Tab-separated table of C-alpha atoms in Angstrom:
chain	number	residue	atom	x	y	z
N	137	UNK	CA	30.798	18.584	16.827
N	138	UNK	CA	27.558	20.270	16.080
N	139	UNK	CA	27.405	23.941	16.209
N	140	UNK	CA	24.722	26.309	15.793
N	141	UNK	CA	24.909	29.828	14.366
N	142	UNK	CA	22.601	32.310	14.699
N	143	UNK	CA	22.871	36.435	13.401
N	144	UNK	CA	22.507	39.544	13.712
N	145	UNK	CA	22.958	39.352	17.615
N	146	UNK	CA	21.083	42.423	17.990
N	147	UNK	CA	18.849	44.633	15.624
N	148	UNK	CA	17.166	47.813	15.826
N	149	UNK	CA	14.221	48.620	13.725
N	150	UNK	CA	11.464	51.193	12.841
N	151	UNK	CA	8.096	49.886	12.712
N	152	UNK	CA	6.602	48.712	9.366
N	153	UNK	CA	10.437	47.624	7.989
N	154	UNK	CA	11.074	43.984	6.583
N	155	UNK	CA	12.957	41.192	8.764
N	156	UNK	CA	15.343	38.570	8.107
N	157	UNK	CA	16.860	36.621	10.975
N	158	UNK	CA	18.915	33.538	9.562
N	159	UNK	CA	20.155	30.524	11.399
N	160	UNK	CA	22.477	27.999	10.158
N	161	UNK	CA	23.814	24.577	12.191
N	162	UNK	CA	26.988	22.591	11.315
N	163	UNK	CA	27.959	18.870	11.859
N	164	UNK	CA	24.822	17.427	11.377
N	165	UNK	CA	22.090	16.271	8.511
N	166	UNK	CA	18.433	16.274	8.214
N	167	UNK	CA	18.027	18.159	11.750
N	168	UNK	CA	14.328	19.631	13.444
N	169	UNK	CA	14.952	23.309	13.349
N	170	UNK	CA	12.956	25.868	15.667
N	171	UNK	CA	12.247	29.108	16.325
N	172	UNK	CA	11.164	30.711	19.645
N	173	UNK	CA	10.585	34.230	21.332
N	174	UNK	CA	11.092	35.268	24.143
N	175	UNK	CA	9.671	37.789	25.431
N	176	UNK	CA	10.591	40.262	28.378
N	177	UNK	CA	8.852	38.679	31.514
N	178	UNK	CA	7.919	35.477	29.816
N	179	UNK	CA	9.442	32.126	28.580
N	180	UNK	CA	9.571	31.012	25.736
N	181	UNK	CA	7.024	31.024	22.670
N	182	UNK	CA	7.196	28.221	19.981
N	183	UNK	CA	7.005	30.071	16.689
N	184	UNK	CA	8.347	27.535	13.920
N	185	UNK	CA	9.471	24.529	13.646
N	186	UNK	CA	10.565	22.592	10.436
N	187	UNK	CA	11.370	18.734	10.294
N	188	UNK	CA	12.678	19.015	6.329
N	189	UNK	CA	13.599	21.608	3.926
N	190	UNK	CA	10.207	23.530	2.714
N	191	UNK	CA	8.399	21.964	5.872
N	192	UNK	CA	7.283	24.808	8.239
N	193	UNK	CA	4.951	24.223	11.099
N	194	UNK	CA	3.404	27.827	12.357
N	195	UNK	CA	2.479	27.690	16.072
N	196	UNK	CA	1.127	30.840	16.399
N	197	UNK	CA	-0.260	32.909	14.044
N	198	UNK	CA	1.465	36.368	13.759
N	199	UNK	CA	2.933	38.533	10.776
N	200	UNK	CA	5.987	36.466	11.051
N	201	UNK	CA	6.873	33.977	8.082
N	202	UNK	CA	9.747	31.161	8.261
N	203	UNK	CA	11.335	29.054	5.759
N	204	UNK	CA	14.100	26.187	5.179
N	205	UNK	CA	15.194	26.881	1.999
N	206	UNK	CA	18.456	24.249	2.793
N	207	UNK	CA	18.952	21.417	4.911
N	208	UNK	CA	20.920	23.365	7.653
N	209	UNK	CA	19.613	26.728	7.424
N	210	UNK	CA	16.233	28.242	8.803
N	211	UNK	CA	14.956	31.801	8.105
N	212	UNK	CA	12.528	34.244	9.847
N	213	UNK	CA	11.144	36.662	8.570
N	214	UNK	CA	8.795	39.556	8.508
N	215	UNK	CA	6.999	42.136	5.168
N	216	UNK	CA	6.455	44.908	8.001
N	217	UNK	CA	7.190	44.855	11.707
N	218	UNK	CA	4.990	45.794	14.309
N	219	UNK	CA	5.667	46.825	17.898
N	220	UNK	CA	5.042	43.625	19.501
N	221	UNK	CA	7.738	41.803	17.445
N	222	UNK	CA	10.377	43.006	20.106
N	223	UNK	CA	11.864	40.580	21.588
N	224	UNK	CA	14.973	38.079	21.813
N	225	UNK	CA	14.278	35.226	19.470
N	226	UNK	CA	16.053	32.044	19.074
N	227	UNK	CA	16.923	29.477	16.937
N	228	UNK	CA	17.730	25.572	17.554
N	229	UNK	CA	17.715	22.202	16.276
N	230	UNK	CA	17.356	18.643	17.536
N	231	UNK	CA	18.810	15.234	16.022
N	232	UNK	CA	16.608	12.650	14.890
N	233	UNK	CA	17.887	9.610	17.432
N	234	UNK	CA	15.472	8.699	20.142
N	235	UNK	CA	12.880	10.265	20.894
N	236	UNK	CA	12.786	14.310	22.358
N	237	UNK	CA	16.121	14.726	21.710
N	238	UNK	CA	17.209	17.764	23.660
N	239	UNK	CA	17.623	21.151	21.930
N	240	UNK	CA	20.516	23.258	21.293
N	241	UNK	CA	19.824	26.526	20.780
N	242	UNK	CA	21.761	29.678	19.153
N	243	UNK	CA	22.548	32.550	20.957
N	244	UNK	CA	20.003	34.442	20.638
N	245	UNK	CA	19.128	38.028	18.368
N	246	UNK	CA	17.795	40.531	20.319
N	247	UNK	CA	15.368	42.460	18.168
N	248	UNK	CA	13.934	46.146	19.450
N	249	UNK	CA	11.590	47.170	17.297
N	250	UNK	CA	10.788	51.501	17.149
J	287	UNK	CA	-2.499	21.344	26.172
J	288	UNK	CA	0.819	20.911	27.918
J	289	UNK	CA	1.657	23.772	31.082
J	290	UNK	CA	4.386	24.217	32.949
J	291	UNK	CA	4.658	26.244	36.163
J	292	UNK	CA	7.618	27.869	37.743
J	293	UNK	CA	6.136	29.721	40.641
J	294	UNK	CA	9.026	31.339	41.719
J	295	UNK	CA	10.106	34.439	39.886
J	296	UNK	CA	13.485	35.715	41.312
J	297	UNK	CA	15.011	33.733	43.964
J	298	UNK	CA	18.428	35.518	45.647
J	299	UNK	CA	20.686	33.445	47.708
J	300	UNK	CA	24.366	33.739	49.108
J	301	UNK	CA	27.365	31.679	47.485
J	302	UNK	CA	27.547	28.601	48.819
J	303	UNK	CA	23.849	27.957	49.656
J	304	UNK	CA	21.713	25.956	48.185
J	305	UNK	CA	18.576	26.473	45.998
J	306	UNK	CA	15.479	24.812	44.853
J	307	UNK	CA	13.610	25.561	41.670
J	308	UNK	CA	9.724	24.340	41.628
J	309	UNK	CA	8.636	23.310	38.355
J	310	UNK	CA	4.517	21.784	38.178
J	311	UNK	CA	3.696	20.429	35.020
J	312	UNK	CA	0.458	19.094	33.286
J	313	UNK	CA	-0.304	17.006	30.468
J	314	UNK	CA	-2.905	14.758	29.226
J	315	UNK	CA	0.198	12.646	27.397
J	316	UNK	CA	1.140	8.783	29.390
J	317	UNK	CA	4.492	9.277	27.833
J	318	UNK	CA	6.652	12.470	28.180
J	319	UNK	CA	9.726	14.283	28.841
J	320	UNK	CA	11.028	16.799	30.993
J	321	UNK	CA	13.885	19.415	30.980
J	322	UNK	CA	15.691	22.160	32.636
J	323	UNK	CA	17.903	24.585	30.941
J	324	UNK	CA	20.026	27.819	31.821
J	325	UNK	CA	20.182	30.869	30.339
J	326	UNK	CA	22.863	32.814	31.514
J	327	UNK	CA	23.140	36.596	30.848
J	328	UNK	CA	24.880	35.695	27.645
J	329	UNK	CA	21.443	34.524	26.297
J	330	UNK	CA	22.051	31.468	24.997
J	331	UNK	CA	19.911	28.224	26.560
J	332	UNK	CA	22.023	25.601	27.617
J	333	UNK	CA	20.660	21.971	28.089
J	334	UNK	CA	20.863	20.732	31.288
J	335	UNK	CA	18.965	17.547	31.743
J	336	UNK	CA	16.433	15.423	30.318
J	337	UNK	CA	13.391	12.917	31.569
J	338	UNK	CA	10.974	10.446	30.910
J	339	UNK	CA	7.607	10.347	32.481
J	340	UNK	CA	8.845	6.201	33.105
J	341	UNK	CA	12.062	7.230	34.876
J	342	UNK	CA	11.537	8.848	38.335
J	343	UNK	CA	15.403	7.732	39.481
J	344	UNK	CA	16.421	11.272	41.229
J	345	UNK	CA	19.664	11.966	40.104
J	346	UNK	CA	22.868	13.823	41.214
J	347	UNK	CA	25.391	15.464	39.026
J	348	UNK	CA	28.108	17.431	40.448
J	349	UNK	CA	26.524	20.195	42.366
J	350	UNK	CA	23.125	19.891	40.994
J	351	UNK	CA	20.119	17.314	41.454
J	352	UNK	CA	16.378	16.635	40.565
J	353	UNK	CA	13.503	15.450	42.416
J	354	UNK	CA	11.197	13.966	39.529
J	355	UNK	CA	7.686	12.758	41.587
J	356	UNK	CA	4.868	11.953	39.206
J	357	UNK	CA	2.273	11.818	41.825
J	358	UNK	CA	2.630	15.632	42.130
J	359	UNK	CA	3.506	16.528	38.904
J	360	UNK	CA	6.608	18.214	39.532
J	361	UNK	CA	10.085	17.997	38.489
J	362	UNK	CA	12.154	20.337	41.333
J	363	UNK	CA	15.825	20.861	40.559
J	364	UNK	CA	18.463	22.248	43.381
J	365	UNK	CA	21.622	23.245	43.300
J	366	UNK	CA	24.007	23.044	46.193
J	367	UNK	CA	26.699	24.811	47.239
J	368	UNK	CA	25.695	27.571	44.763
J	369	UNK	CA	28.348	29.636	42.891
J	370	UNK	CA	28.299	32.694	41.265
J	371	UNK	CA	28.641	31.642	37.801
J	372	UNK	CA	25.514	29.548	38.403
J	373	UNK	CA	23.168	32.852	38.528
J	374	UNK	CA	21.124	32.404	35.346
J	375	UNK	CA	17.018	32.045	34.307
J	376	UNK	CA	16.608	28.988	35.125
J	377	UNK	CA	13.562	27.306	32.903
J	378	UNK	CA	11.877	24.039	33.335
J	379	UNK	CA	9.908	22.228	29.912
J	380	UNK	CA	7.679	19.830	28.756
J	381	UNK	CA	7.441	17.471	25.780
J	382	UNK	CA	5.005	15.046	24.730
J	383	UNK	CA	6.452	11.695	23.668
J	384	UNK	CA	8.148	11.658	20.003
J	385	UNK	CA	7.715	15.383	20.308
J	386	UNK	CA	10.420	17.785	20.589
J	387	UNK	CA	8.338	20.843	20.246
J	388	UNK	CA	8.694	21.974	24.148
J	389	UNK	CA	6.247	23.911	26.372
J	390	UNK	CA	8.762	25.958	28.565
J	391	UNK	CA	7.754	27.988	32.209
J	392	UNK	CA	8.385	31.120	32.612
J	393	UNK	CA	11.536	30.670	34.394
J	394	UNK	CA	13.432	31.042	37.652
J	395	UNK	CA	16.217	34.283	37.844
J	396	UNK	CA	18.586	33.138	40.476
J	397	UNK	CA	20.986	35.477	41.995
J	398	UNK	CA	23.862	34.113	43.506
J	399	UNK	CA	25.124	36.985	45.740
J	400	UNK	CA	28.985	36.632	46.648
């Protein structure tokens, strides 16, 4: 079965410091890989999304960066954090059969930024 | 631009009542899909169902069902007999067809209240 794996679960950090969330899915090939935000109040905010390794589409512009440097693994990141980055952000991925195949998502890091 | 609407912010009820979640969509696309997931307080979003604009069959599963009516635009989902474990943010999306990158509502918190 497919499973998706997502970490740190939570982070603290100052303002201005670098970011790396990383997200890696088992039991499958070649999947669409995502990243949203969510933040406190809101739903949820399509940042990234990737359909094959080195393919990143941004949705929003912001200081964040992702990438796909393997099949099965999807990175955010961040040179300096800013206030508004808090949030909880999570990762997923969708097969390729049929069309809008649902998404399974990770569970979640919570990121407080100070 | 795709929109979904979940009016309702916080909805309490008492175990074993039912409740309906509004969800009010809009999209310029012929051919989508619709979803609900549930986040519980564990943070992960868990897939609960999935629609096409061509399929307005209401369906029942177990305790919950959906009322899918194109004319209005909205895709209401109830469940009955409500439990405790279902309290969870309850969030209603929208894709375009061959598009998995989802447009979500802000979401419904449902308390279920022993």
């Amino acid at each position: 079965s497919q499973t998706i794996h997502q970490w740190p679960a939570t982070l603290v950090q100052p303002v201005g410091s670098p970011l790396s969330l990383e997200c890696t899915v088992e039991g499958t090939s070649n999947p669409n890989l995502y990243w949203y935000r969510q933040a406190a109040g809101r739903g949820l905010q399509l940042l990234f999304y990737s359909v094959g390794i080195g393919q990143i589409s941004s949705e929003v512009p912001q200081n964040l960066s992702a990438s796909r440097p393997q099949d099965r693994q999807f990175i955010l990141s961040s040179k300096k954090l800013l206030l508004s980055d808090s949030g909880f952000y999570l990762c997923a991925w969708s097969g390729r059969q049929g069309a809008n195949s649902p998404l399974h998502f990770g569970n979640g890091t919570r990121l407080t930024v100070t | 631009a795709q929109k979904v609407t979940q009016a309702q912010t916080e909805i309490s009820v008492v175990e074993k009542e039912d409740v309906t979640l509004d969800c009010v969509y809009e999209t310029r696309d012929t051919t989508y899909y619709l979803f609900w997931y549930k986040q519980p307080p564990s943070g992960e979003l868990v897939f609960l169902i999935r629609r096409n604009s061509f399929d307005e069959q209401n369906e029942i599963s177990g305790r919950y069902s959906w009322n899918f009516q194109k004319s209005t635009s909205s895709f209401n989902f109830t469940i009955t007999a409500s439990q405790v474990v279902d309290s969870a943010v309850y969030f209603c999306a929208l894709s375009g067809y061959g598009n998995n990158r989802l447009a979500f509502g802000k979401g419904n918190q449902v308390v279920v209240i022993p």
